[in-house]
mmCIF file of C-alpha atoms in Angstrom:
data_model
loop_
_atom_site.group_PDB
_atom_site.id
_atom_site.type_symbol
_atom_site.label_atom_id
_atom_site.label_comp_id
_atom_site.label_asym_id
_atom_site.label_seq_id
_atom_site.Cartn_x
_atom_site.Cartn_y
_atom_site.Cartn_z
ATOM 1 C CA UNK A 432 92.857 82.766 89.050
ATOM 2 C CA UNK A 433 89.830 80.273 89.589
ATOM 3 C CA UNK A 434 85.889 80.253 89.564
ATOM 4 C CA UNK A 435 84.346 79.366 92.537
ATOM 5 C CA UNK A 436 80.388 78.616 92.985
ATOM 6 C CA UNK A 437 79.324 81.727 95.430
ATOM 7 C CA UNK A 438 76.138 80.016 95.983
ATOM 8 C CA UNK A 439 77.528 76.317 96.803
ATOM 9 C CA UNK A 440 80.168 74.709 98.720
ATOM 10 C CA UNK A 441 83.003 77.815 98.467
ATOM 11 C CA UNK A 442 79.803 80.475 99.366
ATOM 12 C CA UNK A 443 79.065 78.559 102.604
ATOM 13 C CA UNK A 444 83.354 78.294 103.555
ATOM 14 C CA UNK A 445 82.979 81.926 102.931
ATOM 15 C CA UNK A 446 79.884 82.379 105.305
ATOM 16 C CA UNK A 447 81.191 80.265 108.432
ATOM 17 C CA UNK A 448 84.161 82.189 107.814
ATOM 18 C CA UNK A 449 83.294 85.606 108.554
ATOM 19 C CA UNK A 450 80.364 85.306 110.553
ATOM 20 C CA UNK A 451 83.023 83.539 112.679
ATOM 21 C CA UNK A 452 85.934 85.706 112.169
ATOM 22 C CA UNK A 453 83.441 89.188 112.885
ATOM 23 C CA UNK A 454 81.903 87.932 115.645
ATOM 24 C CA UNK A 455 85.666 87.076 117.558
ATOM 25 C CA UNK A 456 87.327 90.810 116.196
ATOM 26 C CA UNK A 457 83.485 91.970 117.414
ATOM 27 C CA UNK A 458 83.519 90.409 120.694
ATOM 28 C CA UNK A 459 87.310 91.873 121.285
ATOM 29 C CA UNK A 460 86.372 95.583 120.831
ATOM 30 C CA UNK A 461 83.477 94.967 123.040
ATOM 31 C CA UNK A 462 85.828 93.747 126.030
ATOM 32 C CA UNK A 463 88.627 96.626 124.614
ATOM 33 C CA UNK A 464 85.671 99.058 125.162
ATOM 34 C CA UNK A 465 84.567 97.323 128.782
ATOM 35 C CA UNK A 466 88.096 97.816 129.889
ATOM 36 C CA UNK A 467 88.060 101.661 128.830
ATOM 37 C CA UNK A 468 85.152 102.500 130.979
ATOM 38 C CA UNK A 469 85.911 100.219 133.575
ATOM 39 C CA UNK A 470 89.822 100.255 134.495
ATOM 40 C CA UNK A 471 90.896 96.604 135.791
ATOM 41 C CA UNK A 472 88.260 94.957 134.442
ATOM 42 C CA UNK A 473 89.017 91.748 134.827
ATOM 43 C CA UNK A 474 89.912 89.925 131.065
ATOM 44 C CA UNK A 475 92.964 90.426 130.999
ATOM 45 C CA UNK A 476 94.511 89.141 127.641
ATOM 46 C CA UNK A 477 91.190 87.538 126.306
ATOM 47 C CA UNK A 478 90.299 90.590 123.977
ATOM 48 C CA UNK A 479 93.915 90.016 122.369
ATOM 49 C CA UNK A 480 93.177 86.435 121.895
ATOM 50 C CA UNK A 481 89.767 87.021 120.438
ATOM 51 C CA UNK A 482 91.544 89.628 118.235
ATOM 52 C CA UNK A 483 94.266 86.983 117.024
ATOM 53 C CA UNK A 484 92.322 84.108 116.641
ATOM 54 C CA UNK A 485 89.739 86.185 114.265
ATOM 55 C CA UNK A 486 92.505 87.418 112.266
ATOM 56 C CA UNK A 487 93.630 83.630 112.366
ATOM 57 C CA UNK A 488 90.199 82.752 110.794
ATOM 58 C CA UNK A 489 90.212 85.004 108.427
ATOM 59 C CA UNK A 490 93.569 84.495 107.125
ATOM 60 C CA UNK A 491 93.420 80.947 107.173
ATOM 61 C CA UNK A 492 89.764 80.575 106.266
ATOM 62 C CA UNK A 493 87.187 77.674 107.472
ATOM 63 C CA UNK A 494 87.987 75.723 103.958
ATOM 64 C CA UNK A 495 89.973 77.586 101.388
ATOM 65 C CA UNK A 496 87.546 80.041 99.587
ATOM 66 C CA UNK A 497 86.841 81.465 102.789
ATOM 67 C CA UNK A 498 90.581 83.044 103.222
ATOM 68 C CA UNK A 499 89.943 86.728 102.701
ATOM 69 C CA UNK A 500 93.480 86.597 101.463
ATOM 70 C CA UNK A 501 93.050 83.466 99.490
ATOM 71 C CA UNK A 502 95.492 81.916 101.662
ATOM 72 C CA UNK A 503 98.254 84.114 99.287
ATOM 73 C CA UNK A 504 101.423 83.024 101.502
ATOM 74 C CA UNK A 505 102.145 86.722 101.723
ATOM 75 C CA UNK A 506 98.888 87.694 103.041
ATOM 76 C CA UNK A 507 98.210 84.726 104.833
ATOM 77 C CA UNK A 508 101.423 85.300 106.834
ATOM 78 C CA UNK A 509 101.010 89.043 107.472
ATOM 79 C CA UNK A 510 97.788 88.463 108.664
ATOM 80 C CA UNK A 511 97.881 85.840 111.186
ATOM 81 C CA UNK A 512 101.518 87.809 112.226
ATOM 82 C CA UNK A 513 99.697 91.211 112.831
ATOM 83 C CA UNK A 514 97.325 89.485 115.340
ATOM 84 C CA UNK A 515 99.829 87.394 116.886
ATOM 85 C CA UNK A 516 101.872 90.368 117.176
ATOM 86 C CA UNK A 517 99.624 92.444 118.710
ATOM 87 C CA UNK A 518 98.946 89.553 121.437
ATOM 88 C CA UNK A 519 102.442 89.866 122.260
ATOM 89 C CA UNK A 520 103.525 93.435 122.197
ATOM 90 C CA UNK A 521 101.649 94.637 125.563
ATOM 91 C CA UNK A 522 103.434 92.291 126.972
ATOM 92 C CA UNK A 523 106.933 93.684 125.668
ATOM 93 C CA UNK A 524 106.078 96.555 126.854
ATOM 94 C CA UNK A 525 105.211 94.891 130.856
ATOM 95 C CA UNK A 526 108.874 93.503 130.427
ATOM 96 C CA UNK A 527 110.306 96.516 129.876
ATOM 97 C CA UNK A 528 108.211 98.454 132.964
ATOM 98 C CA UNK A 529 110.079 97.541 136.301
ATOM 99 C CA UNK A 530 108.106 96.748 139.481
ATOM 100 C CA UNK A 531 109.105 99.630 141.599
ATOM 101 C CA UNK A 532 110.122 102.549 139.079
ATOM 102 C CA UNK A 533 111.212 104.656 142.708
ATOM 103 C CA UNK A 534 113.794 101.803 143.517
ATOM 104 C CA UNK A 535 116.058 102.793 141.744
ATOM 105 C CA UNK A 536 116.051 106.753 139.941
ATOM 106 C CA UNK A 537 118.955 106.603 137.519
ATOM 107 C CA UNK A 538 118.167 102.936 136.024
ATOM 108 C CA UNK A 539 113.968 104.152 135.815
ATOM 109 C CA UNK A 540 115.663 106.794 133.974
ATOM 110 C CA UNK A 541 117.644 104.610 131.334
ATOM 111 C CA UNK A 542 114.986 102.238 131.077
ATOM 112 C CA UNK A 543 112.382 104.987 130.270
ATOM 113 C CA UNK A 544 114.618 106.107 127.525
ATOM 114 C CA UNK A 545 114.969 102.076 126.277
ATOM 115 C CA UNK A 546 110.784 101.942 126.237
ATOM 116 C CA UNK A 547 109.981 104.722 124.394
ATOM 117 C CA UNK A 548 112.388 103.643 120.976
ATOM 118 C CA UNK A 549 111.670 100.192 121.913
ATOM 119 C CA UNK A 550 107.624 101.592 121.664
ATOM 120 C CA UNK A 551 108.193 103.508 118.486
ATOM 121 C CA UNK A 552 109.790 100.172 117.047
ATOM 122 C CA UNK A 553 107.023 98.133 117.678
ATOM 123 C CA UNK A 554 104.369 100.832 116.659
ATOM 124 C CA UNK A 555 106.518 101.316 113.062
ATOM 125 C CA UNK A 556 106.035 96.896 113.065
ATOM 126 C CA UNK A 557 102.492 96.859 113.891
ATOM 127 C CA UNK A 558 101.864 99.536 111.028
ATOM 128 C CA UNK A 559 104.274 97.745 107.906
ATOM 129 C CA UNK A 560 102.116 94.288 108.836
ATOM 130 C CA UNK A 561 98.634 96.448 108.959
ATOM 131 C CA UNK A 562 99.319 98.018 106.029
ATOM 132 C CA UNK A 563 100.699 94.509 104.169
ATOM 133 C CA UNK A 564 97.412 92.788 105.563
ATOM 134 C CA UNK A 565 95.213 95.347 104.262
ATOM 135 C CA UNK A 566 96.521 95.139 101.018
ATOM 136 C CA UNK A 567 96.565 91.864 100.131
ATOM 137 C CA UNK A 568 92.623 91.361 101.632
ATOM 138 C CA UNK A 569 92.138 94.455 99.280
ATOM 139 C CA UNK A 570 94.263 93.013 95.667
ATOM 140 C CA UNK A 571 93.243 89.237 96.767
ATOM 141 C CA UNK A 572 89.701 89.613 95.290
ATOM 142 C CA UNK A 573 87.882 87.366 97.687
ATOM 143 C CA UNK A 574 85.436 90.043 99.452
ATOM 144 C CA UNK A 575 83.354 91.960 97.241
ATOM 145 C CA UNK A 576 84.230 95.580 96.227
ATOM 146 C CA UNK A 577 83.939 97.795 97.343
ATOM 147 C CA UNK A 578 83.809 95.985 101.024
ATOM 148 C CA UNK A 579 87.269 94.437 99.976
ATOM 149 C CA UNK A 580 89.420 97.949 100.833
ATOM 150 C CA UNK A 581 87.259 98.474 103.988
ATOM 151 C CA UNK A 582 90.429 96.865 106.098
ATOM 152 C CA UNK A 583 92.200 99.768 104.272
ATOM 153 C CA UNK A 584 89.971 102.524 105.379
ATOM 154 C CA UNK A 585 89.390 101.583 108.645
ATOM 155 C CA UNK A 586 93.748 101.794 108.919
ATOM 156 C CA UNK A 587 93.820 105.078 106.979
ATOM 157 C CA UNK A 588 90.923 106.599 110.129
ATOM 158 C CA UNK A 589 93.136 105.328 113.120
ATOM 159 C CA UNK A 590 96.096 106.321 111.553
ATOM 160 C CA UNK A 591 95.175 109.654 110.945
ATOM 161 C CA UNK A 592 92.995 110.073 114.209
ATOM 162 C CA UNK A 593 96.526 109.296 116.002
ATOM 163 C CA UNK A 594 98.424 111.529 113.859
ATOM 164 C CA UNK A 595 96.172 114.077 114.940
ATOM 165 C CA UNK A 596 95.938 113.308 118.158
ATOM 166 C CA UNK A 597 100.089 113.978 118.330
ATOM 167 C CA UNK A 598 99.686 117.360 116.739
ATOM 168 C CA UNK A 599 97.267 118.340 119.230
ATOM 169 C CA UNK A 600 99.128 117.162 122.054
ATOM 170 C CA UNK A 601 101.663 119.784 120.306
ATOM 171 C CA UNK A 602 99.508 122.771 120.947
ATOM 172 C CA UNK A 603 100.382 124.184 125.087
ATOM 173 C CA UNK A 604 96.998 125.352 125.323
ATOM 174 C CA UNK A 605 95.908 121.896 125.374
ATOM 175 C CA UNK A 606 97.917 120.044 126.947
ATOM 176 C CA UNK A 607 97.617 122.874 129.583
ATOM 177 C CA UNK A 608 94.210 121.873 129.979
ATOM 178 C CA UNK A 609 93.643 117.990 131.686
ATOM 179 C CA UNK A 610 90.053 117.988 130.761
ATOM 180 C CA UNK A 611 90.677 118.477 126.604
ATOM 181 C CA UNK A 612 94.227 116.286 126.882
ATOM 182 C CA UNK A 613 91.926 113.210 128.420
ATOM 183 C CA UNK A 614 89.189 113.893 125.929
ATOM 184 C CA UNK A 615 91.077 114.096 122.676
ATOM 185 C CA UNK A 616 92.887 110.804 124.229
ATOM 186 C CA UNK A 617 90.183 108.631 124.962
ATOM 187 C CA UNK A 618 88.777 109.828 121.775
ATOM 188 C CA UNK A 619 91.966 108.146 119.883
ATOM 189 C CA UNK A 620 91.670 105.285 121.834
ATOM 190 C CA UNK A 621 88.180 104.834 121.490
ATOM 191 C CA UNK A 622 88.074 105.039 117.748
ATOM 192 C CA UNK A 623 91.256 102.641 117.391
ATOM 193 C CA UNK A 624 89.148 100.215 119.433
ATOM 194 C CA UNK A 625 86.226 100.383 117.389
ATOM 195 C CA UNK A 626 87.618 100.120 114.263
ATOM 196 C CA UNK A 627 88.275 96.617 114.218
ATOM 197 C CA UNK A 628 85.207 96.192 115.541
ATOM 198 C CA UNK A 629 82.860 97.773 113.205
ATOM 199 C CA UNK A 630 84.847 95.458 110.302
ATOM 200 C CA UNK A 631 83.773 92.192 112.359
ATOM 201 C CA UNK A 632 80.312 93.785 112.355
ATOM 202 C CA UNK A 633 80.953 94.421 108.226
ATOM 203 C CA UNK A 634 82.341 90.848 107.954
ATOM 204 C CA UNK A 635 79.232 89.476 109.937
ATOM 205 C CA UNK A 636 76.798 91.095 107.723
ATOM 206 C CA UNK A 637 78.658 90.244 104.346
ATOM 207 C CA UNK A 638 78.488 86.537 105.680
ATOM 208 C CA UNK A 639 74.372 87.117 105.849
ATOM 209 C CA UNK A 640 73.914 88.537 102.598
ATOM 210 C CA UNK A 641 72.817 85.882 100.281
ATOM 211 C CA UNK A 642 75.165 85.408 97.114
ATOM 212 C CA UNK A 643 74.752 84.287 93.759
ATOM 213 C CA UNK A 644 76.175 83.478 90.606
ATOM 214 C CA UNK A 645 80.411 82.839 90.488
ATOM 215 C CA UNK A 646 83.268 85.517 91.430
ATOM 216 C CA UNK A 647 86.834 84.609 90.936
ATOM 217 C CA UNK A 648 89.369 84.325 93.117
ATOM 218 C CA UNK A 649 92.882 83.646 93.444
ATOM 219 C CA UNK A 650 94.944 80.541 93.962
ATOM 220 C CA UNK A 651 97.585 79.984 96.944
ATOM 221 C CA UNK A 652 99.726 79.295 94.507
ATOM 222 C CA UNK A 653 99.432 82.021 92.396
#
């Protein structure tokens, strides 16, 4: 463990890193909200690229002291991996979806079963990467408490919302009502989009705060 001067070069590195990384996450969330409100919006993979860039900036840092994982190999690797994984995940979905599902109904049925298994696998991998990343951020000691656990709180809210949504979708009264069904799904999607955006805003707020004194961070060699 090493002590760093929170008012000097290290503090500037953290501010630059958290401001840029937070801005990228917030921009990604705003674009995803635009897509959700206007399906077909011409954004392509830009939201995913912004998110991946944001996680990369947070993980590597503009200077070692800016890294929210203190550049520990595990934390840095899983945080970068999470951003890249969430970027390529929709592409994998697209590869499984045939261009004309009505062309061969037998093949379509088998493909749907395969896609269901793959989607579950992809979600499990995403969850594992996310859990590892938020725990490493919390334990690194770089982000001041209690905000070092904010990513874990956001992940818990997203997971709880998805589980609640799955439970509600199992209620026949809700599934028989399209309006209620759409409202439940839309709310879960909204929370999932806003969670990383809120973390981005929080990072920018922390970056804008004046910090004095010293703080302890862990070197990547520990």
